[in-house]
Short mmCIF file of C-alpha atoms in Angstrom, two decimals:
data_model
loop_
_atom_site.label_atom_id
_atom_site.label_comp_id
_atom_site.label_asym_id
_atom_site.label_seq_id
_atom_site.Cartn_x
_atom_site.Cartn_y
_atom_site.Cartn_z
CA MET N 97 4.39 11.54 33.72
CA LYS N 98 6.77 10.20 30.98
CA LYS N 99 5.34 10.75 27.36
CA ILE N 100 5.52 7.97 24.54
CA ILE N 101 4.75 9.48 20.95
CA SER N 102 1.15 8.31 20.33
CA SER N 103 -1.24 6.67 17.65
CA VAL N 104 -4.00 8.77 16.50
CA LEU N 105 -7.82 7.52 16.36
CA ALA N 106 -9.68 9.18 14.07
CA VAL N 107 -13.34 11.09 14.75
CA THR N 108 -15.96 12.83 12.94
CA VAL N 109 -15.03 15.84 11.70
CA ILE N 110 -17.39 17.11 8.51
CA ALA N 111 -20.86 16.01 9.10
CA GLY N 112 -22.54 15.08 6.34
CA THR N 113 -23.37 18.18 4.81
CA LEU N 114 -26.58 18.21 2.35
CA MET N 115 -27.18 20.51 -0.61
CA THR N 116 -29.58 21.67 -3.07
CA GLY N 117 -29.15 20.06 -6.63
CA CYS N 118 -31.31 18.99 -9.33
CA GLY N 119 -34.05 16.86 -10.18
CA ASN N 120 -32.10 13.97 -11.02
CA VAL N 121 -28.88 12.42 -10.17
CA ASP N 122 -25.35 14.74 -11.57
CA LYS N 123 -22.66 13.18 -11.22
CA ASN N 124 -20.85 16.25 -12.27
CA PHE N 125 -22.53 18.41 -9.36
CA ALA N 126 -21.86 15.86 -7.00
CA SER N 127 -18.04 15.61 -7.44
CA ASP N 128 -18.46 19.42 -7.19
CA TYR N 129 -20.20 19.57 -3.72
CA VAL N 130 -17.05 16.93 -2.80
CA ALA N 131 -14.49 19.22 -3.88
CA ALA N 132 -16.01 22.06 -2.39
CA THR N 133 -16.52 20.39 0.87
CA MET N 134 -13.26 19.68 0.83
CA ASP N 135 -11.57 22.73 -0.39
CA ALA N 136 -13.83 24.96 2.52
CA SER N 137 -13.09 22.01 5.14
CA TYR N 138 -9.10 21.93 4.67
CA LYS N 139 -7.96 24.67 2.80
CA GLY N 140 -10.47 27.46 3.84
CA GLU N 141 -12.12 28.33 0.45
CA PHE N 142 -15.52 28.81 1.20
CA ASN N 143 -16.57 30.32 -1.78
CA ASN N 144 -17.80 27.56 -4.01
CA TYR N 145 -18.81 25.75 -1.08
CA MET N 146 -21.59 28.94 -0.12
CA LYS N 147 -22.84 28.85 -3.65
CA ILE N 148 -23.41 25.19 -3.88
CA THR N 149 -24.89 24.37 -0.76
CA VAL N 150 -26.47 27.86 -0.66
CA SER N 151 -24.99 28.48 2.89
CA ASN N 152 -23.32 31.67 4.25
CA GLU N 153 -20.13 32.29 5.95
CA GLU N 154 -20.59 31.59 9.40
CA ASP N 155 -21.59 28.24 8.77
CA VAL N 156 -18.71 26.96 6.37
CA GLN N 157 -16.31 28.81 8.80
CA GLU N 158 -17.85 26.53 11.55
CA ILE N 159 -17.06 23.35 9.50
CA TYR N 160 -13.63 25.15 8.64
CA ASP N 161 -13.10 25.58 12.54
CA ASN N 162 -14.22 22.42 13.57
CA THR N 163 -11.57 20.30 10.96
CA ILE N 164 -8.83 23.22 12.28
CA ASP N 165 -9.35 22.16 16.13
CA TYR N 166 -9.65 18.17 15.49
CA TYR N 167 -5.96 18.01 13.42
CA THR N 168 -4.57 20.20 16.11
CA GLU N 169 -5.35 18.26 18.70
CA SER N 170 -4.76 15.19 16.90
CA ILE N 171 -1.21 16.08 16.17
CA ALA N 172 -0.75 17.69 19.66
CA TYR N 173 -1.84 14.04 20.77
CA TYR N 174 0.28 12.20 18.63
CA CYS N 175 3.09 13.99 20.58
CA GLU N 176 2.06 13.66 23.51
CA VAL N 177 1.53 17.70 23.94
CA TYR N 178 -1.85 17.85 26.44
CA THR N 179 -3.36 21.23 24.80
CA GLU N 180 -5.21 21.76 27.73
CA ASP N 181 -1.79 21.89 29.62
CA ILE N 182 0.05 24.28 27.56
CA SER N 183 0.11 28.48 27.30
CA GLU N 184 -3.14 29.92 24.90
CA ASP N 185 -0.40 31.62 22.93
CA LEU N 186 1.43 28.37 22.36
CA HIS N 187 -1.98 26.53 21.39
CA THR N 188 -2.69 29.37 19.00
CA GLU N 189 0.90 28.43 17.39
CA TYR N 190 -0.50 25.05 17.02
CA THR N 191 -3.55 26.16 15.19
CA GLU N 192 -2.10 28.50 12.95
CA PHE N 193 0.49 25.56 12.08
CA THR N 194 -2.09 23.16 11.40
CA LYS N 195 -4.13 25.63 8.89
CA GLU N 196 -0.69 25.71 6.83
CA LEU N 197 0.07 22.48 7.00
CA LEU N 198 -3.78 21.53 5.69
CA SER N 199 -3.22 24.45 3.12
CA LYS N 200 -0.93 21.83 1.79
CA ALA N 201 -3.05 18.79 1.23
CA MET N 202 -2.92 17.29 -1.90
CA TYR N 203 -6.22 15.59 -3.81
CA THR N 204 -8.38 15.46 -6.57
CA VAL N 205 -12.20 15.02 -7.32
CA SER N 206 -13.67 13.72 -10.39
CA SER N 207 -16.54 12.91 -11.31
CA ALA N 208 -17.70 8.86 -12.01
CA GLU N 209 -20.62 6.53 -13.20
CA ASN N 210 -24.15 7.26 -12.59
CA GLY N 211 -26.44 4.77 -10.78
CA LYS N 212 -30.44 4.78 -10.59
CA GLU N 213 -30.56 7.06 -7.17
CA SER N 214 -26.94 7.51 -6.72
CA CYS N 215 -23.70 8.40 -8.57
CA TYR N 216 -20.05 7.86 -7.13
CA VAL N 217 -17.26 10.58 -6.87
CA LYS N 218 -13.89 9.54 -7.05
CA ILE N 219 -11.16 11.17 -4.80
CA SER N 220 -7.38 10.83 -5.49
CA ILE N 221 -5.93 11.71 -2.20
CA LYS N 222 -1.90 11.86 -1.74
CA PRO N 223 -1.49 11.77 2.14
CA ILE N 224 0.34 14.08 4.26
CA ASN N 225 3.56 11.65 5.88
CA LEU N 226 4.34 14.76 8.16
CA LEU N 227 3.87 12.62 11.23
CA GLU N 228 5.90 9.44 10.22
CA GLN N 229 8.45 11.77 8.37
CA ALA N 230 9.01 13.77 11.80
CA GLU N 231 9.23 10.80 14.37
CA SER N 232 12.85 10.90 15.20
CA ASP N 233 12.64 14.51 15.80
CA ILE N 234 9.79 13.93 17.83
CA GLN N 235 11.10 10.90 19.49
CA ARG N 236 14.36 13.08 20.47
CA CYS N 237 12.14 15.36 22.32
CA VAL N 238 9.86 12.90 24.01
CA ASP N 239 13.81 11.57 25.35
CA ASP N 240 14.74 14.77 26.55
CA TYR N 241 11.72 15.53 28.51
CA ASN N 242 11.84 12.49 30.11
CA ASN N 243 15.55 12.94 30.65
CA LYS N 244 14.60 16.12 32.39
CA LEU N 245 11.81 14.84 34.37
CA GLU N 246 14.58 12.57 36.03
CA GLU N 247 17.10 15.40 36.92
CA ILE N 248 14.40 17.12 38.70
CA GLY N 249 13.14 14.42 40.22
CA GLU N 250 9.95 12.79 41.64
CA GLU N 251 9.63 14.83 44.85
CA GLU N 252 10.57 18.29 43.44
CA LEU N 253 8.16 17.72 40.35
CA ASN N 254 5.18 17.42 43.53
CA ASN N 255 5.87 20.72 44.57
CA TYR N 256 5.97 22.47 41.44
CA THR N 257 3.03 25.29 41.21
CA ASP N 258 0.59 25.45 38.46
CA GLU N 259 2.90 28.07 36.71
CA GLN N 260 6.19 25.96 36.69
CA TYR N 261 4.39 23.02 35.57
CA GLN N 262 3.06 25.11 32.24
CA GLU N 263 6.76 26.31 32.00
CA LEU N 264 7.87 22.46 31.81
CA GLU N 265 4.79 21.53 29.18
CA ASP N 266 5.52 24.84 27.39
CA ASP N 267 8.94 23.78 26.68
CA TYR N 268 8.48 20.50 25.59
CA ALA N 269 5.32 22.02 23.38
CA ARG N 270 7.58 23.98 21.65
CA ASN N 271 10.59 21.98 20.75
CA VAL N 272 8.00 19.48 19.32
CA LEU N 273 6.40 22.46 17.10
CA ASP N 274 9.90 23.37 16.16
CA ALA N 275 10.52 19.98 14.85
CA LEU N 276 7.34 19.81 12.85
CA LYS N 277 7.73 23.24 11.45
CA LYS N 278 11.00 21.67 10.12
CA ASN N 279 9.82 18.93 8.52
CA ALA N 280 7.26 20.67 7.00
CA ASP N 281 9.27 22.89 5.65
CA ASN N 282 10.23 19.65 3.22
CA LEU N 283 7.11 18.09 3.51
CA GLU N 284 6.72 14.14 2.28
CA TYR N 285 3.65 12.94 1.22
CA LYS N 286 2.61 9.28 1.01
CA ASP N 287 1.84 7.28 -1.81
CA ASN N 288 -1.92 7.97 -3.58
CA ILE N 289 -4.75 6.59 -2.24
CA ASP N 290 -8.00 6.05 -4.46
CA PHE N 291 -11.35 6.60 -2.63
CA THR N 292 -15.00 5.98 -4.04
CA MET N 293 -17.87 8.07 -2.43
CA GLU N 294 -21.01 6.84 -3.16
CA ILE N 295 -23.42 10.45 -3.49
CA LEU N 296 -27.42 9.95 -2.67
CA ILE N 297 -30.18 12.35 -3.90
CA ASP N 298 -33.63 12.29 -1.94
CA GLU N 299 -36.94 13.08 -3.47
CA ASP N 300 -36.29 17.04 -2.42
CA GLY N 301 -33.03 16.78 -4.25
CA LEU N 302 -30.80 17.03 -1.35
CA TYR N 303 -27.55 15.50 -2.11
CA ALA N 304 -25.58 13.89 0.85
CA PRO N 305 -23.13 11.14 1.54
CA ALA N 306 -24.55 7.23 1.53
CA ASN N 307 -22.13 6.74 4.53
CA ASP N 308 -21.38 9.55 6.63
CA ASP N 309 -18.04 7.59 7.72
CA ASP N 310 -16.74 8.20 4.53
CA TRP N 311 -16.06 11.98 5.86
CA ASN N 312 -14.06 10.14 8.23
CA THR N 313 -11.95 7.95 6.03
CA ILE N 314 -10.90 11.05 3.94
CA ASP N 315 -9.92 12.75 7.10
CA ASP N 316 -7.73 9.99 7.81
CA TYR N 317 -6.15 10.11 4.49
CA ILE N 318 -5.55 13.48 4.14
CA MET N 319 -3.36 13.65 7.12
CA GLY N 320 -2.08 9.97 6.65
CA ILE N 321 -2.94 8.99 10.29
CA TYR N 322 -4.54 5.63 8.85
CA GLU N 323 -3.40 2.05 9.69
#
């Protein structure tokens, strides 16, 4: 099957995590919560999140792993790399690349004004521009792959073993990963995006975003995959 660079659709990565707070809405506490959640999710920095949410390392590791898995699949999907068709070792390399890429995420979190039952947290994000930055290099990988398919021919491809097909896909995926790494060495960012998240507190003193979809929006902004 021929390849063509895809567009990425966002899905939920970070759940609307609750945490124990004070008896009253505290905008500074809320901003610490958002910052700690983002640091844990994108950078694998767990300590502040565990302290603020009174959670264990296993819980926060799951949040981080889910985020990495999502972005690994999103990057691969955009580049027409089908992770179920490539070798386990190469899939692991994509995962490790995603970890390194997300460690370069740029954002700041600050408190805003309080409301009667909620407060607002300001988030300034400098989106990673890798997928657009590497687009021409990825397109060359796509063109080379499609040309190779034409050289092989449909009849021969139909007789390929699973091992031969995986070798073909691995070769393409390796070229794409090399292109991504090359561009990530001089990573570009898009212009800053400012976003405000409303944080609610319930009668039990638990903090949570007013809109869980806000996390999806932030995920899009971080990797620059929004429309």
